[in-house]
């Protein structure tokens, strides 16, 4: 199974993913693992930026495919309607996720939502500073105002979860419960 935790920066994708991974026998691949090299060494959205990400995929994809069949993969992602329809790169990124699901099983899309005020509090966390992740509340305002999350319509399974008032371990437990209920009904 490939579980994509999709949500805005600072919402808690990685923290929830860390709680979820042992519950579903999964490895966790954070979006920053794939993108930080490109952010550090190239100009954002340049040809070199996209090629650097492709080069990271060329290293990571065979490792994902080589995971034992019983091992799931959890990925964190920031996929909005805007970047899904963002021409060639949006399509290439989506196709990459779909390709990964062929080696892991069903593509399970989980959109994580959070109230803007709580998202602003979370995005400024110390952990995000250590990871060199965006920490400005401008992202929150911009995202909540006009960049709706991609709904996962092309995924095999979809789930929306409001994590505003949920501790990460409770959010992970709710995702597991949903997965179990969904699998029983298929």
mmCIF file of N, CA and C in Angstrom, residues 31-99:
data_model
loop_
_atom_site.group_PDB
_atom_site.id
_atom_site.type_symbol
_atom_site.label_atom_id
_atom_site.label_comp_id
_atom_site.label_asym_id
_atom_site.label_seq_id
_atom_site.Cartn_x
_atom_site.Cartn_y
_atom_site.Cartn_z
ATOM 1 N N UNK A 31 8.433 14.491 1.835
ATOM 2 C CA UNK A 31 8.617 15.298 0.631
ATOM 3 C C UNK A 31 9.912 16.119 0.702
ATOM 4 N N UNK A 32 10.311 16.548 1.908
ATOM 5 C CA UNK A 32 11.545 17.332 2.028
ATOM 6 C C UNK A 32 12.781 16.485 1.734
ATOM 7 N N UNK A 33 12.709 15.194 1.965
ATOM 8 C CA UNK A 33 13.817 14.309 1.611
ATOM 9 C C UNK A 33 14.057 14.354 0.115
ATOM 10 N N UNK A 34 12.992 14.412 -0.641
ATOM 11 C CA UNK A 34 13.112 14.449 -2.098
ATOM 12 C C UNK A 34 13.483 15.834 -2.624
ATOM 13 N N UNK A 35 13.027 16.879 -1.971
ATOM 14 C CA UNK A 35 13.156 18.222 -2.526
ATOM 15 C C UNK A 35 14.287 19.069 -1.942
ATOM 16 N N UNK A 36 14.808 18.735 -0.757
ATOM 17 C CA UNK A 36 15.772 19.634 -0.109
ATOM 18 C C UNK A 36 17.041 19.854 -0.907
ATOM 19 N N UNK A 37 17.530 18.834 -1.586
ATOM 20 C CA UNK A 37 18.728 19.003 -2.405
ATOM 21 C C UNK A 37 18.472 20.035 -3.510
ATOM 22 N N UNK A 38 17.327 19.953 -4.134
ATOM 23 C CA UNK A 38 16.976 20.919 -5.184
ATOM 24 C C UNK A 38 16.822 22.324 -4.606
ATOM 25 N N UNK A 39 16.154 22.439 -3.444
ATOM 26 C CA UNK A 39 15.995 23.750 -2.818
ATOM 27 C C UNK A 39 17.345 24.354 -2.437
ATOM 28 N N UNK A 40 18.268 23.525 -1.972
ATOM 29 C CA UNK A 40 19.559 24.022 -1.497
ATOM 30 C C UNK A 40 20.492 24.452 -2.619
ATOM 31 N N UNK A 41 20.417 23.770 -3.761
ATOM 32 C CA UNK A 41 21.456 23.969 -4.775
ATOM 33 C C UNK A 41 20.990 24.552 -6.096
ATOM 34 N N UNK A 42 19.690 24.746 -6.264
ATOM 35 C CA UNK A 42 19.190 25.273 -7.536
ATOM 36 C C UNK A 42 18.164 26.364 -7.271
ATOM 37 N N UNK A 43 17.799 27.048 -8.328
ATOM 38 C CA UNK A 43 16.740 28.048 -8.234
ATOM 39 C C UNK A 43 15.387 27.352 -8.323
ATOM 40 N N UNK A 44 14.486 27.727 -7.429
ATOM 41 C CA UNK A 44 13.159 27.135 -7.377
ATOM 42 C C UNK A 44 12.492 27.207 -8.746
ATOM 43 N N UNK A 45 11.948 26.092 -9.179
ATOM 44 C CA UNK A 45 11.210 25.929 -10.432
ATOM 45 C C UNK A 45 12.060 26.129 -11.693
ATOM 46 N N UNK A 46 13.357 26.094 -11.553
ATOM 47 C CA UNK A 46 14.225 26.142 -12.736
ATOM 48 C C UNK A 46 14.335 24.745 -13.327
ATOM 49 N N UNK A 47 14.880 24.650 -14.533
ATOM 50 C CA UNK A 47 15.104 23.336 -15.141
ATOM 51 C C UNK A 47 15.999 22.483 -14.244
ATOM 52 N N UNK A 48 17.021 23.121 -13.648
ATOM 53 C CA UNK A 48 17.934 22.387 -12.759
ATOM 54 C C UNK A 48 17.201 21.883 -11.515
ATOM 55 N N UNK A 49 16.253 22.652 -11.015
ATOM 56 C CA UNK A 49 15.456 22.255 -9.848
ATOM 57 C C UNK A 49 14.710 20.962 -10.149
ATOM 58 N N UNK A 50 13.977 20.944 -11.252
ATOM 59 C CA UNK A 50 13.196 19.764 -11.611
ATOM 60 C C UNK A 50 14.094 18.568 -11.927
ATOM 61 N N UNK A 51 15.222 18.821 -12.584
ATOM 62 C CA UNK A 51 16.127 17.714 -12.908
ATOM 63 C C UNK A 51 16.732 17.121 -11.643
ATOM 64 N N UNK A 52 17.016 17.955 -10.653
ATOM 65 C CA UNK A 52 17.558 17.451 -9.386
ATOM 66 C C UNK A 52 16.554 16.528 -8.714
ATOM 67 N N UNK A 53 15.289 16.888 -8.737
ATOM 68 C CA UNK A 53 14.259 16.029 -8.142
ATOM 69 C C UNK A 53 14.168 14.710 -8.920
ATOM 70 N N UNK A 54 14.215 14.784 -10.235
ATOM 71 C CA UNK A 54 14.201 13.545 -11.037
ATOM 72 C C UNK A 54 15.398 12.655 -10.677
ATOM 73 N N UNK A 55 16.557 13.295 -10.459
ATOM 74 C CA UNK A 55 17.757 12.530 -10.103
ATOM 75 C C UNK A 55 17.591 11.850 -8.743
ATOM 76 N N UNK A 56 16.958 12.527 -7.796
ATOM 77 C CA UNK A 56 16.671 11.911 -6.492
ATOM 78 C C UNK A 56 15.721 10.733 -6.691
ATOM 79 N N UNK A 57 14.696 10.913 -7.519
ATOM 80 C CA UNK A 57 13.767 9.813 -7.799
ATOM 81 C C UNK A 57 14.502 8.615 -8.402
ATOM 82 N N UNK A 58 15.484 8.891 -9.263
ATOM 83 C CA UNK A 58 16.231 7.804 -9.909
ATOM 84 C C UNK A 58 16.978 6.957 -8.868
ATOM 85 N N UNK A 59 17.333 7.564 -7.755
ATOM 86 C CA UNK A 59 17.985 6.833 -6.664
ATOM 87 C C UNK A 59 16.946 6.149 -5.774
ATOM 88 N N UNK A 60 15.879 6.875 -5.437
ATOM 89 C CA UNK A 60 14.930 6.360 -4.440
ATOM 90 C C UNK A 60 13.930 5.341 -5.012
ATOM 91 N N UNK A 61 13.511 5.502 -6.244
ATOM 92 C CA UNK A 61 12.470 4.617 -6.792
ATOM 93 C C UNK A 61 12.867 3.137 -6.782
ATOM 94 N N UNK A 62 14.080 2.767 -7.186
ATOM 95 C CA UNK A 62 14.448 1.344 -7.108
ATOM 96 C C UNK A 62 14.462 0.825 -5.662
ATOM 97 N N UNK A 63 14.804 1.689 -4.723
ATOM 98 C CA UNK A 63 14.792 1.283 -3.317
ATOM 99 C C UNK A 63 13.362 1.049 -2.838
ATOM 100 N N UNK A 64 12.450 1.896 -3.287
ATOM 101 C CA UNK A 64 11.034 1.700 -2.955
ATOM 102 C C UNK A 64 10.541 0.385 -3.549
ATOM 103 N N UNK A 65 10.859 0.139 -4.797
ATOM 104 C CA UNK A 65 10.400 -1.086 -5.463
ATOM 105 C C UNK A 65 10.983 -2.341 -4.801
ATOM 106 N N UNK A 66 12.168 -2.213 -4.199
ATOM 107 C CA UNK A 66 12.827 -3.366 -3.581
ATOM 108 C C UNK A 66 12.338 -3.653 -2.161
ATOM 109 N N UNK A 67 11.495 -2.789 -1.607
ATOM 110 C CA UNK A 67 10.964 -3.061 -0.271
ATOM 111 C C UNK A 67 10.167 -4.364 -0.301
ATOM 112 N N UNK A 68 10.176 -5.116 0.800
ATOM 113 C CA UNK A 68 9.372 -6.343 0.831
ATOM 114 C C UNK A 68 7.899 -6.035 0.548
ATOM 115 N N UNK A 69 7.191 -6.955 -0.098
ATOM 116 C CA UNK A 69 5.790 -6.709 -0.474
ATOM 117 C C UNK A 69 4.887 -6.347 0.704
ATOM 118 N N UNK A 70 5.192 -6.882 1.886
ATOM 119 C CA UNK A 70 4.352 -6.588 3.050
ATOM 120 C C UNK A 70 4.645 -5.219 3.664
ATOM 121 N N UNK A 71 5.675 -4.535 3.181
ATOM 122 C CA UNK A 71 6.050 -3.226 3.709
ATOM 123 C C UNK A 71 5.341 -2.142 2.904
ATOM 124 N N UNK A 72 4.548 -1.349 3.577
ATOM 125 C CA UNK A 72 3.880 -0.220 2.920
ATOM 126 C C UNK A 72 4.832 0.969 2.855
ATOM 127 N N UNK A 73 4.441 1.981 2.109
ATOM 128 C CA UNK A 73 5.199 3.222 2.022
ATOM 129 C C UNK A 73 4.254 4.372 2.320
ATOM 130 N N UNK A 74 4.696 5.265 3.191
ATOM 131 C CA UNK A 74 3.973 6.505 3.461
ATOM 132 C C UNK A 74 4.804 7.636 2.886
ATOM 133 N N UNK A 75 4.166 8.474 2.084
ATOM 134 C CA UNK A 75 4.824 9.666 1.552
ATOM 135 C C UNK A 75 4.074 10.892 2.039
ATOM 136 N N UNK A 76 4.821 11.957 2.294
ATOM 137 C CA UNK A 76 4.173 13.234 2.562
ATOM 138 C C UNK A 76 4.259 14.056 1.286
ATOM 139 N N UNK A 77 3.244 14.873 1.057
ATOM 140 C CA UNK A 77 3.165 15.607 -0.207
ATOM 141 C C UNK A 77 2.385 16.892 -0.005
ATOM 142 N N UNK A 78 2.644 17.855 -0.853
ATOM 143 C CA UNK A 78 1.886 19.104 -0.887
ATOM 144 C C UNK A 78 1.354 19.228 -2.308
ATOM 145 N N UNK A 79 0.206 18.645 -2.541
ATOM 146 C CA UNK A 79 -0.370 18.591 -3.874
ATOM 147 C C UNK A 79 -1.671 19.370 -3.852
ATOM 148 N N UNK A 80 -1.691 20.505 -4.536
ATOM 149 C CA UNK A 80 -2.894 21.322 -4.614
ATOM 150 C C UNK A 80 -3.517 21.176 -5.995
ATOM 151 N N UNK A 81 -4.752 21.643 -6.111
ATOM 152 C CA UNK A 81 -5.393 21.656 -7.437
ATOM 153 C C UNK A 81 -4.531 22.455 -8.405
ATOM 154 N N UNK A 82 -3.924 23.527 -7.907
ATOM 155 C CA UNK A 82 -3.092 24.404 -8.741
ATOM 156 C C UNK A 82 -1.877 23.647 -9.291
ATOM 157 N N UNK A 83 -1.126 22.948 -8.425
ATOM 158 C CA UNK A 83 0.064 22.280 -8.957
ATOM 159 C C UNK A 83 -0.267 20.966 -9.653
ATOM 160 N N UNK A 84 -1.448 20.390 -9.382
ATOM 161 C CA UNK A 84 -1.866 19.204 -10.124
ATOM 162 C C UNK A 84 -2.090 19.586 -11.586
ATOM 163 N N UNK A 85 -2.662 20.739 -11.800
ATOM 164 C CA UNK A 85 -2.905 21.199 -13.159
ATOM 165 C C UNK A 85 -1.803 22.087 -13.696
ATOM 166 N N UNK A 86 -0.651 22.102 -13.003
ATOM 167 C CA UNK A 86 0.462 22.987 -13.340
ATOM 168 C C UNK A 86 1.295 22.414 -14.479
ATOM 169 N N UNK A 87 0.648 22.183 -15.590
ATOM 170 C CA UNK A 87 1.347 21.761 -16.793
ATOM 171 C C UNK A 87 2.111 20.467 -16.631
ATOM 172 N N UNK A 88 3.236 20.415 -17.298
ATOM 173 C CA UNK A 88 4.017 19.190 -17.404
ATOM 174 C C UNK A 88 4.527 18.707 -16.048
ATOM 175 N N UNK A 89 4.983 19.608 -15.175
ATOM 176 C CA UNK A 89 5.545 19.166 -13.895
ATOM 177 C C UNK A 89 4.468 18.552 -12.995
ATOM 178 N N UNK A 90 3.311 19.153 -12.917
ATOM 179 C CA UNK A 90 2.237 18.584 -12.108
ATOM 180 C C UNK A 90 1.879 17.189 -12.580
ATOM 181 N N UNK A 91 1.783 17.019 -13.882
ATOM 182 C CA UNK A 91 1.467 15.705 -14.449
ATOM 183 C C UNK A 91 2.599 14.715 -14.194
ATOM 184 N N UNK A 92 3.839 15.172 -14.349
ATOM 185 C CA UNK A 92 4.982 14.287 -14.117
ATOM 186 C C UNK A 92 5.042 13.835 -12.656
ATOM 187 N N UNK A 93 4.801 14.753 -11.741
ATOM 188 C CA UNK A 93 4.815 14.418 -10.320
ATOM 189 C C UNK A 93 3.704 13.415 -9.998
ATOM 190 N N UNK A 94 2.497 13.648 -10.522
ATOM 191 C CA UNK A 94 1.401 12.710 -10.295
ATOM 192 C C UNK A 94 1.728 11.337 -10.878
ATOM 193 N N UNK A 95 2.268 11.300 -12.090
ATOM 194 C CA UNK A 95 2.627 10.025 -12.716
ATOM 195 C C UNK A 95 3.698 9.293 -11.910
ATOM 196 N N UNK A 96 4.597 10.052 -11.299
ATOM 197 C CA UNK A 96 5.623 9.445 -10.445
ATOM 198 C C UNK A 96 4.978 8.748 -9.247
ATOM 199 N N UNK A 97 4.029 9.413 -8.615
ATOM 200 C CA UNK A 97 3.338 8.808 -7.471
ATOM 201 C C UNK A 97 2.586 7.555 -7.919
ATOM 202 N N UNK A 98 1.888 7.637 -9.043
ATOM 203 C CA UNK A 98 1.160 6.473 -9.558
ATOM 204 C C UNK A 98 2.114 5.316 -9.852
ATOM 205 N N UNK A 99 3.266 5.619 -10.437
ATOM 206 C CA UNK A 99 4.248 4.585 -10.742
ATOM 207 C C UNK A 99 4.723 3.917 -9.450
#
